[in-house]
Short mmCIF file of C-alpha atoms in Angstrom, two decimals:
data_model
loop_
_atom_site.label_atom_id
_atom_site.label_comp_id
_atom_site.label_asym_id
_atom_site.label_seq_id
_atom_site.Cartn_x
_atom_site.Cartn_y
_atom_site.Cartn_z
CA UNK A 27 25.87 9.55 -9.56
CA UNK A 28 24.38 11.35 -12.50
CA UNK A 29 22.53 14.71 -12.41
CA UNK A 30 18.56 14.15 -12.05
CA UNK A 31 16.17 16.83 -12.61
CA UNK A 32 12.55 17.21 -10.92
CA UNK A 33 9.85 19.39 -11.86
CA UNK A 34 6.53 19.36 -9.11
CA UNK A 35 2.99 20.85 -10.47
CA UNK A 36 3.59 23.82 -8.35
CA UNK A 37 6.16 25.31 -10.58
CA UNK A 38 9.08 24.51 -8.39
CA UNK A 39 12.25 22.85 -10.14
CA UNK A 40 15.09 21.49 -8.22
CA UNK A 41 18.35 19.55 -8.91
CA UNK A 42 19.34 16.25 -7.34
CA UNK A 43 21.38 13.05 -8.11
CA UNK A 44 20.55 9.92 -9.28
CA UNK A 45 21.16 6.35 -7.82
CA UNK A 46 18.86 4.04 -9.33
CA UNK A 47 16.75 3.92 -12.83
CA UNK A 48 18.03 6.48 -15.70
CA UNK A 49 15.20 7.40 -17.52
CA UNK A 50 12.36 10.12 -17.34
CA UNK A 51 9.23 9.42 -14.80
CA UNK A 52 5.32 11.19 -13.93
CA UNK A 53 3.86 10.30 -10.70
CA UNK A 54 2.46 11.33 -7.22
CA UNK A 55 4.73 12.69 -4.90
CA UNK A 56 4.24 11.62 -0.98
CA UNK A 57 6.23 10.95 2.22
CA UNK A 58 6.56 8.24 4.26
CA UNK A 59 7.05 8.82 7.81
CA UNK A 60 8.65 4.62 8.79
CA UNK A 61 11.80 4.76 10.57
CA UNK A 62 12.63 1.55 9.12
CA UNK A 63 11.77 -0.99 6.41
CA UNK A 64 12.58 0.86 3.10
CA UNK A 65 12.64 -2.33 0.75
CA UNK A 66 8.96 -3.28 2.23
CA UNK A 67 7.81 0.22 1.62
CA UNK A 68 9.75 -0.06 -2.22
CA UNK A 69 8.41 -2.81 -2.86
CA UNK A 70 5.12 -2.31 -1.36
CA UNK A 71 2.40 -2.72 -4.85
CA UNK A 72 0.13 0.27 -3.43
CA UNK A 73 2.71 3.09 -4.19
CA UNK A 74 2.65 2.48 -8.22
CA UNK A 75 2.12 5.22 -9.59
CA UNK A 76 4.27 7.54 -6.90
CA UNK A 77 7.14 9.01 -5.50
CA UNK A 78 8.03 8.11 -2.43
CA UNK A 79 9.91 10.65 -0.06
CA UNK A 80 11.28 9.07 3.24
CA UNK A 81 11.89 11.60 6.19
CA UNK A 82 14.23 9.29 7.26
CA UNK A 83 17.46 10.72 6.11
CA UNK A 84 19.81 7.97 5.76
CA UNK A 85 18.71 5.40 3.58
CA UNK A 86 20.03 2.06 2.29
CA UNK A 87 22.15 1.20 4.85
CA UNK A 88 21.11 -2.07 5.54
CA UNK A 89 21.01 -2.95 1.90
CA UNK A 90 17.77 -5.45 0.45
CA UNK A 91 17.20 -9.20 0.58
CA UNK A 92 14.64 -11.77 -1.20
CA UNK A 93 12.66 -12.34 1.99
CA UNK A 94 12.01 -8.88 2.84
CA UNK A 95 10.30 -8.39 -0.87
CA UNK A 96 6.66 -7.32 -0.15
CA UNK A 97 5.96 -8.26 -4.01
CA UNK A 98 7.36 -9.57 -6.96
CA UNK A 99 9.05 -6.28 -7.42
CA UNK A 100 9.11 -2.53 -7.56
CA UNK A 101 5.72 -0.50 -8.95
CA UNK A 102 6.52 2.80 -7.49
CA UNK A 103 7.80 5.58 -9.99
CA UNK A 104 11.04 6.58 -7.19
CA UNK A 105 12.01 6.99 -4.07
CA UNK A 106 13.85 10.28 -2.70
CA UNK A 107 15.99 10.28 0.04
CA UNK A 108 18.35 12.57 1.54
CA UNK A 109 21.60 10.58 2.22
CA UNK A 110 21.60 7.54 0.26
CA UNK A 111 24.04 4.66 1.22
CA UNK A 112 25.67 2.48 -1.01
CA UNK A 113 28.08 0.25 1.01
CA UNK A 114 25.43 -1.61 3.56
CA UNK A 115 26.19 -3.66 6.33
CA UNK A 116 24.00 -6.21 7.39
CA UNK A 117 24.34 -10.01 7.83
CA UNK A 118 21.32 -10.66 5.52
CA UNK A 119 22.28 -8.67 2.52
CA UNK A 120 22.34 -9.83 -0.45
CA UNK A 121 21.95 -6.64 -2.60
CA UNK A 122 22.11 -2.77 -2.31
CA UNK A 123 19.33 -1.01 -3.11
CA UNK A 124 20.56 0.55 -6.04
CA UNK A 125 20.61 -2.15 -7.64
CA UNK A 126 17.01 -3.45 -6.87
CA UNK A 127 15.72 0.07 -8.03
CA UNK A 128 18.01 -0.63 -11.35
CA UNK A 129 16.57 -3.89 -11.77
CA UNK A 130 13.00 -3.10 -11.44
CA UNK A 131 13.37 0.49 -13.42
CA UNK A 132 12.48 3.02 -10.69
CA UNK A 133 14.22 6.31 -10.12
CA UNK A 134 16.38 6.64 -7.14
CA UNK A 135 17.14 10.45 -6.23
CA UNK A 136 19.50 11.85 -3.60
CA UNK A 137 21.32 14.84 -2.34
CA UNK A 138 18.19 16.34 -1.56
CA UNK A 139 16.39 18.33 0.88
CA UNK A 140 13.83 15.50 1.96
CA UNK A 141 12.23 18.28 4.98
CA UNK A 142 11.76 21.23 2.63
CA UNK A 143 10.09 18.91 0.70
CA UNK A 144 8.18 16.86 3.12
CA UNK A 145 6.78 20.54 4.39
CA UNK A 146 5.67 21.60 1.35
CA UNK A 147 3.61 18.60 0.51
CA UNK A 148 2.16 19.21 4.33
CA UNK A 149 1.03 22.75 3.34
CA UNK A 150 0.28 22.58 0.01
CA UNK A 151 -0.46 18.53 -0.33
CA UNK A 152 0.36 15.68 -2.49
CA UNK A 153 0.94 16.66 -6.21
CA UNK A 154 2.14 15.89 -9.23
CA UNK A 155 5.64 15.94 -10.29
CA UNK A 156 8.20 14.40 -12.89
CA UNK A 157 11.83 13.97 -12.62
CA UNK A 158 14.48 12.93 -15.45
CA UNK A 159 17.75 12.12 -15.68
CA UNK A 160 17.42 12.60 -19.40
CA UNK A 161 15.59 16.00 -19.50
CA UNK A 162 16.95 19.62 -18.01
CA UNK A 163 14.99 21.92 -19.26
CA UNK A 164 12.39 23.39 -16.91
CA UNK A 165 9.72 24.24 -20.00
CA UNK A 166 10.40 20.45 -21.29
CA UNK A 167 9.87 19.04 -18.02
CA UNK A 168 6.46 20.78 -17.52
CA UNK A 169 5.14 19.92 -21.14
CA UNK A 170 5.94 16.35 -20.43
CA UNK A 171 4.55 16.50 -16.72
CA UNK A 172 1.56 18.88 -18.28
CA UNK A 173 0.76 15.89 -21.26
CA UNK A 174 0.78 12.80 -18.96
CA UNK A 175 -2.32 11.58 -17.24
CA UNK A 176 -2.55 12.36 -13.22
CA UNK A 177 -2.32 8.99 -11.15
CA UNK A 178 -6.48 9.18 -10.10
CA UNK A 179 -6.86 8.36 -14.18
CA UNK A 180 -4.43 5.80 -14.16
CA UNK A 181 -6.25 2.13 -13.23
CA UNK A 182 -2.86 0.65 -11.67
CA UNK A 183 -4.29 -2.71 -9.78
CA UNK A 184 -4.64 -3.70 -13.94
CA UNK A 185 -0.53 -3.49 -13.67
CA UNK A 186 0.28 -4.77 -10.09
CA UNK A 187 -2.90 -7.89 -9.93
CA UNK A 188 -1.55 -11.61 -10.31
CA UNK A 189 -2.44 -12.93 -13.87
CA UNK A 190 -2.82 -16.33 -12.02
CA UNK A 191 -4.78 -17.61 -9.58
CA UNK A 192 -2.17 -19.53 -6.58
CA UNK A 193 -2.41 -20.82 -2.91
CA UNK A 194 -0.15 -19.10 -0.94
CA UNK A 195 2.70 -21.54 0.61
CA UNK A 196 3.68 -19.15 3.74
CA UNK A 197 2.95 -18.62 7.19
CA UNK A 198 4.26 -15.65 9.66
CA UNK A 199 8.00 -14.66 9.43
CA UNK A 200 10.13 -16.07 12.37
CA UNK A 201 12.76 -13.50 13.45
CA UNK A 202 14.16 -16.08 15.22
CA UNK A 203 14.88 -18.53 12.74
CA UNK A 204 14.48 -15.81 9.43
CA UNK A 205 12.43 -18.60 8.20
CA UNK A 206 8.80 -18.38 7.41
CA UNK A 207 6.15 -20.71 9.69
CA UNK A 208 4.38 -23.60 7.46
CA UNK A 209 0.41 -22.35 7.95
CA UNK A 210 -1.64 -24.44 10.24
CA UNK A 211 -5.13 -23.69 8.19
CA UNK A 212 -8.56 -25.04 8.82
CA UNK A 213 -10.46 -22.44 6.69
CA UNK A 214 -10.32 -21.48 2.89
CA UNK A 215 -10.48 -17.72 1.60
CA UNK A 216 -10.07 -16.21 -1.87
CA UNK A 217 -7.67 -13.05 -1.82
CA UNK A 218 -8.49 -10.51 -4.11
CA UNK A 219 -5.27 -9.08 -5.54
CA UNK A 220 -5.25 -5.47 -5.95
CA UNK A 221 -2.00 -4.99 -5.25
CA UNK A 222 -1.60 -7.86 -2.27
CA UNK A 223 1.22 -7.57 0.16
CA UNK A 224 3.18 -10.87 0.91
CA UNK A 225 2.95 -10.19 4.48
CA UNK A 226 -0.92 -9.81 4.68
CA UNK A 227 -0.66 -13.26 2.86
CA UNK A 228 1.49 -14.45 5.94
CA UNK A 229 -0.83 -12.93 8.42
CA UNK A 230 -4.41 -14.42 6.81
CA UNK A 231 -2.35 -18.29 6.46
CA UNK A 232 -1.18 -17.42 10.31
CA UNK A 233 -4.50 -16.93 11.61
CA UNK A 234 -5.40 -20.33 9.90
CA UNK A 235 -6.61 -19.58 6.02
CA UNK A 236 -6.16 -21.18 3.20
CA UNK A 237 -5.31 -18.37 0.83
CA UNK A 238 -6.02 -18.95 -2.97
CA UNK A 239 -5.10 -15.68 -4.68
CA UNK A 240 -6.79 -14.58 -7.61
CA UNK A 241 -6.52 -11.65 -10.35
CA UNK A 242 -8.48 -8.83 -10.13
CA UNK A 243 -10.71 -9.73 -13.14
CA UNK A 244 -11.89 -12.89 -11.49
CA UNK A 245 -15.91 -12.62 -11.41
CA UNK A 246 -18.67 -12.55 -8.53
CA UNK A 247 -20.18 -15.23 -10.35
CA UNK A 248 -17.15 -17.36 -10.06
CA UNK A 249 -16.48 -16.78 -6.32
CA UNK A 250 -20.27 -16.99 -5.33
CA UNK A 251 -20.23 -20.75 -7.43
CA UNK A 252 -17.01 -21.92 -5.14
CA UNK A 253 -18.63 -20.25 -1.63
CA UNK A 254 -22.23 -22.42 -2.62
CA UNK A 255 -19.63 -25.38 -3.31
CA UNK A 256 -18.15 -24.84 -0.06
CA UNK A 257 -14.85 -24.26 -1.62
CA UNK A 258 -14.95 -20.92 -0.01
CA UNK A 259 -15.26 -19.56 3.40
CA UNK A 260 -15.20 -16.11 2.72
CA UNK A 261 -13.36 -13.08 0.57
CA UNK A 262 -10.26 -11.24 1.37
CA UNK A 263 -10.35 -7.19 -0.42
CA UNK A 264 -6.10 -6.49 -0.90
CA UNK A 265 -4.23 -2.79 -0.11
CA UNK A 266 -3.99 -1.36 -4.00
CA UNK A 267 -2.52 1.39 -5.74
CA UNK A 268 -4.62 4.19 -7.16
CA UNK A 269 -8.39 5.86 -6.70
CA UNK A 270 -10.72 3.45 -5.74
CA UNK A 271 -13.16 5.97 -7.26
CA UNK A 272 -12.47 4.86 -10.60
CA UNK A 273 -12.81 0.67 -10.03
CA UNK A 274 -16.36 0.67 -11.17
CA UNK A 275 -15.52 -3.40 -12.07
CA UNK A 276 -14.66 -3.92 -8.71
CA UNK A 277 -17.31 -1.62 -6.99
CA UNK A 278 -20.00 -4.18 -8.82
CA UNK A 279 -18.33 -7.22 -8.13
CA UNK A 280 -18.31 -5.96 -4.75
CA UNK A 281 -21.65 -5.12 -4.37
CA UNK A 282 -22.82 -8.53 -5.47
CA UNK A 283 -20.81 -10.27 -2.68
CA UNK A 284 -22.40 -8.08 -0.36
CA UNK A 285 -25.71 -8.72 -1.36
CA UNK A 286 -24.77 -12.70 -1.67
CA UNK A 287 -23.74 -12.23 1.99
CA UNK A 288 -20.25 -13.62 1.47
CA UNK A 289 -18.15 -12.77 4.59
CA UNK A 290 -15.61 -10.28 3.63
CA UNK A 291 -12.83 -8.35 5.11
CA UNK A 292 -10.80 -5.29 3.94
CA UNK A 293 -7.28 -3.83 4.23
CA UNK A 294 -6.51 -0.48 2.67
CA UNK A 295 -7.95 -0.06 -1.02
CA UNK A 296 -9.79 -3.00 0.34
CA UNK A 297 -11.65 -0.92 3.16
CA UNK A 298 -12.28 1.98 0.88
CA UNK A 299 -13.96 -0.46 -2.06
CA UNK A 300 -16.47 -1.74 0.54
CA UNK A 301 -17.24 1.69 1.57
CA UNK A 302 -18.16 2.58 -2.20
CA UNK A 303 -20.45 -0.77 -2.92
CA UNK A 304 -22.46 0.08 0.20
CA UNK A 305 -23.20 3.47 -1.65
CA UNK A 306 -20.60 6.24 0.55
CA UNK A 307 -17.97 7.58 -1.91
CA UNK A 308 -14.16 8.29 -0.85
CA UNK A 309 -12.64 11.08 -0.59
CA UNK A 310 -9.05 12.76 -1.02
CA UNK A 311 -6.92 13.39 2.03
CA UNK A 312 -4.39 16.26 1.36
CA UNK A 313 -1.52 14.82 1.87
CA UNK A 314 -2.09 11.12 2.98
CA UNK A 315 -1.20 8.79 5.92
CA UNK A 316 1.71 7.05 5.30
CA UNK A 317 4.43 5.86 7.80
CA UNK A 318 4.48 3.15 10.38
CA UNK A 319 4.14 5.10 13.68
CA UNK A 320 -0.03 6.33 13.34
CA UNK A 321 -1.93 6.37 16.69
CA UNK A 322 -5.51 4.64 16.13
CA UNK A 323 -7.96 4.10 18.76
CA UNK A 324 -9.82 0.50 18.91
CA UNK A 325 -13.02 2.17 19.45
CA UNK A 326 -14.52 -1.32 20.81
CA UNK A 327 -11.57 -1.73 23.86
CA UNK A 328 -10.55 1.52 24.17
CA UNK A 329 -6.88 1.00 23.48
CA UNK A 330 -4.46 3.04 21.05
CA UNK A 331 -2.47 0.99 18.75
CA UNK A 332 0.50 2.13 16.70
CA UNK A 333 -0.11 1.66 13.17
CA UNK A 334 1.50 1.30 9.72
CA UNK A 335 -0.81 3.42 7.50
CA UNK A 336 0.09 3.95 3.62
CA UNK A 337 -3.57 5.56 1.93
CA UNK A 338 -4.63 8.76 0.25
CA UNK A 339 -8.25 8.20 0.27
CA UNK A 340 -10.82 7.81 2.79
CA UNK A 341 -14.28 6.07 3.95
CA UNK A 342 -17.05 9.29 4.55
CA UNK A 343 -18.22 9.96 8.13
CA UNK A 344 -21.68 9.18 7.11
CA UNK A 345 -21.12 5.87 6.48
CA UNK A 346 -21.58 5.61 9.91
CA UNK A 347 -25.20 4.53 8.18
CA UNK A 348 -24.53 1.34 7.79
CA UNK A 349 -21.99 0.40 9.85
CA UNK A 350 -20.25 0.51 13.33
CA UNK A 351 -16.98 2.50 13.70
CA UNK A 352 -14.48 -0.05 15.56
CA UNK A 353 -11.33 2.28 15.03
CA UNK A 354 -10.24 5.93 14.97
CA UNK A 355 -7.64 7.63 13.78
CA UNK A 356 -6.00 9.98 16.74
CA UNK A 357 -4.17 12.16 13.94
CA UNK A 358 -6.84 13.90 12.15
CA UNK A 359 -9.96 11.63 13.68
CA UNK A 360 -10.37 9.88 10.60
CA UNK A 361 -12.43 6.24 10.27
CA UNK A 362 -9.87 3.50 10.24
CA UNK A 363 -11.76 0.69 11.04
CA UNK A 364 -15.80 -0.21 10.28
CA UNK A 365 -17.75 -3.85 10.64
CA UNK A 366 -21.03 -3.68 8.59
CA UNK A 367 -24.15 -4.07 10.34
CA UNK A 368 -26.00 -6.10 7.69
CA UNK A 369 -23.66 -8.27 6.64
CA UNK A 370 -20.65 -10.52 7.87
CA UNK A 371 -18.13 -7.42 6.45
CA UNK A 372 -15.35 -5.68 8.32
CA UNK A 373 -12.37 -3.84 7.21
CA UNK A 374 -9.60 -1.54 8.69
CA UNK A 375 -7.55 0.85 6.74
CA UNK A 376 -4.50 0.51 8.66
CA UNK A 377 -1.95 -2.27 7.92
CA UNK A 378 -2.18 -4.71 10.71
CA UNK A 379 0.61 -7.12 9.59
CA UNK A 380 3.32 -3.99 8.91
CA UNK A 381 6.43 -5.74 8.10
CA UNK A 382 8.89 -4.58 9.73
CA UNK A 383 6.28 -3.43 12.18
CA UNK A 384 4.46 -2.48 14.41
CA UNK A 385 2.34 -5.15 15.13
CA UNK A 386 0.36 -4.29 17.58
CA UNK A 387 -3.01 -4.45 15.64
CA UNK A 388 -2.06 -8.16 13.93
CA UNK A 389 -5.20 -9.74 16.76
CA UNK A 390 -7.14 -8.47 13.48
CA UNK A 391 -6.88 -10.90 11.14
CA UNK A 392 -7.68 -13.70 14.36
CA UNK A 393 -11.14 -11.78 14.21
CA UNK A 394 -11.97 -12.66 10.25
CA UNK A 395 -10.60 -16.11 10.85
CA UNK A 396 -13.74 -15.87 13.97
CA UNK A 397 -16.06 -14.64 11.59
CA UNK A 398 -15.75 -16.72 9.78
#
């Protein structure tokens, strides 16, 4: 392992070693709270553009396989561990994950003190930071972290959206068999990749939709034609990378959708784009939910689900204008979940089909197959 040097926005510089990517990298830096499923949360399109520290301290023991890919590849910037491990054991192996990070260019860093930093992003928050296995010099790290744009300028769904429209083949993954189920679907959707996870894609063709994905750049125009054709039974919004602040394309595409009364429902980025179109701006949590063990409240039944959660933006309280809060977060009392009260629009900003779990809130995407 080579020497890797990382310099944070704070002024702190610290020395680690490197087991993936060589190379010098600017992102976000957050943590990830998941016990398990570190290729999902790799591979997972909504972390471009950051670091991803796991508070799990052993990592890569299990090694990485083709079916646990939650994307085509890798869009984060690295992932920092404490103990990495490069001689896995596991039946369904097929690589370690050094070698996916290699492949896909992203930074793996180890030897490091994943608490001290997961602390000081919980007091001071997520921030800035760059790390090179190229560059040691504190003063040339900060000129190159100082002279590179901050990830809420940086329009990442451009990088991580499919440049071509496709039906998705899959159903739910069978831990039985470690096959996926061939989707039983009676209706048709359009997914709008932002950054779409495969297993969402299982989930949607589970509950029994047709799934055509399309780019980001598709228009309203286009969907609205195939919905009046009956092409179309309604829109899915995708998870994404990035602040949704800065989408002003997809905050008028959006908004014509809405006004078209196209039923629509949202996951993640998804959840906070609706929120903007009906007129309530996001905001900035300090540090972020991410992790896979987030207690939210169905606000309708009064039960708590666990929840995978992986967001640094939020939906206002006072959007509570326009629609009906169905879910809560019991962390911080955050909105996780809304349905619209003058249209056919819900959306949660929780992950209901977490891969490898929990799946306790998965009944979701049952209710957008009743909607529609």
């Amino acid at each position: 392992m080579n020497k890797i040097s990382l310099y944070f926005e704070n002024g702190l510089m610290l020395e680690a070693k490197s087991f993936g990517a060589e190379g010098t990298s600017v992102g976000e830096i957050v943590f990830n709270t998941s016990l398990t499923g570190y290729q999902e949360i790799t591979t997972d399109p909504s972390y471009a553009g950051q670091f991803v520290t796991f508070t799990t301290p052993e990592i890569g023991n299990v090694g990485c396989n083709a079916q646990d890919m939650e994307s085509k590849g890798a869009y984060c910037k690295g992932v920092i561990v404490r103990s990495y491990q490069d001689r896995p054991s596991n039946f369904r192996c097929e690589e370690t994950l050094a070698e996916l990070l290699k492949r896909e260019n992203v930074l793996g860093i180890t030897e490091i003190d994943t608490r001290f930093l997961t602390k000081m992003l919980r007091d001071e928050g997520a921030m800035m930071m760059v790390a090179s296995t190229e560059i040691h010099d504190q003063d040339a790290l900060k000129k190159v972290l100082d002279s590179s744009p901050r990830i809420e300028e940086v329009n990442y769904i451009e990088q991580v959206s499919t440049k071509e429209s496709y039906i998705h083949p899959e159903g739910r993954y069978n831990t039985d068999t470690f096959q996926y189920d061939a989707p039983n679907t009676t209706k048709k959707i359009i997914a709008l990749d932002f950054g779409i996870k495969r297993n969402i894609l299982n989930e949607l063709t589970h509950a029994g939709m047709e799934v055509t994905v399309v780019p980001n750049s598709i228009s309203a125009e286009e969907i609205i034609e195939k919905v009046d054709a009956k092409e179309c039974d309604g829109v899915f919004l995708s998870n994404g990378p990035g602040d949704p602040l800065i989408l002003t394309e997809e905050h008028e595409k959006i908004k014509k959708l809405i006004a078209r009364k196209v039923p629509i429902f949202g996951i993640c980025l998804g959840h906070q784009l609706l929120s903007i179109s009906h007129g309530y701006d996001t905001y900035k949590l300090k540090f972020g939910h991410h992790g896979g063990n987030h207690p939210v409240s169905n606000v309708v039944t009064g039960k708590v689900e666990i929840t995978a959660q992986n967001h640094n933006y939020n939906v206002p309280d006072n959007i509570t204008e326009v629609a009906t809060v169905t879910h809560m977060n019991l962390f911080d009392n955050t909105i996780e979940g809304l349905k619209y009260n003058d249209s056919p629009t819900m959306s949660v900003q929780h992950h209901p089909e977490a891969s490898p779990g929990p799946h306790e809130s998965a009944y979701i995407f049952g209710e957008f197959a009743k909607m529609l």
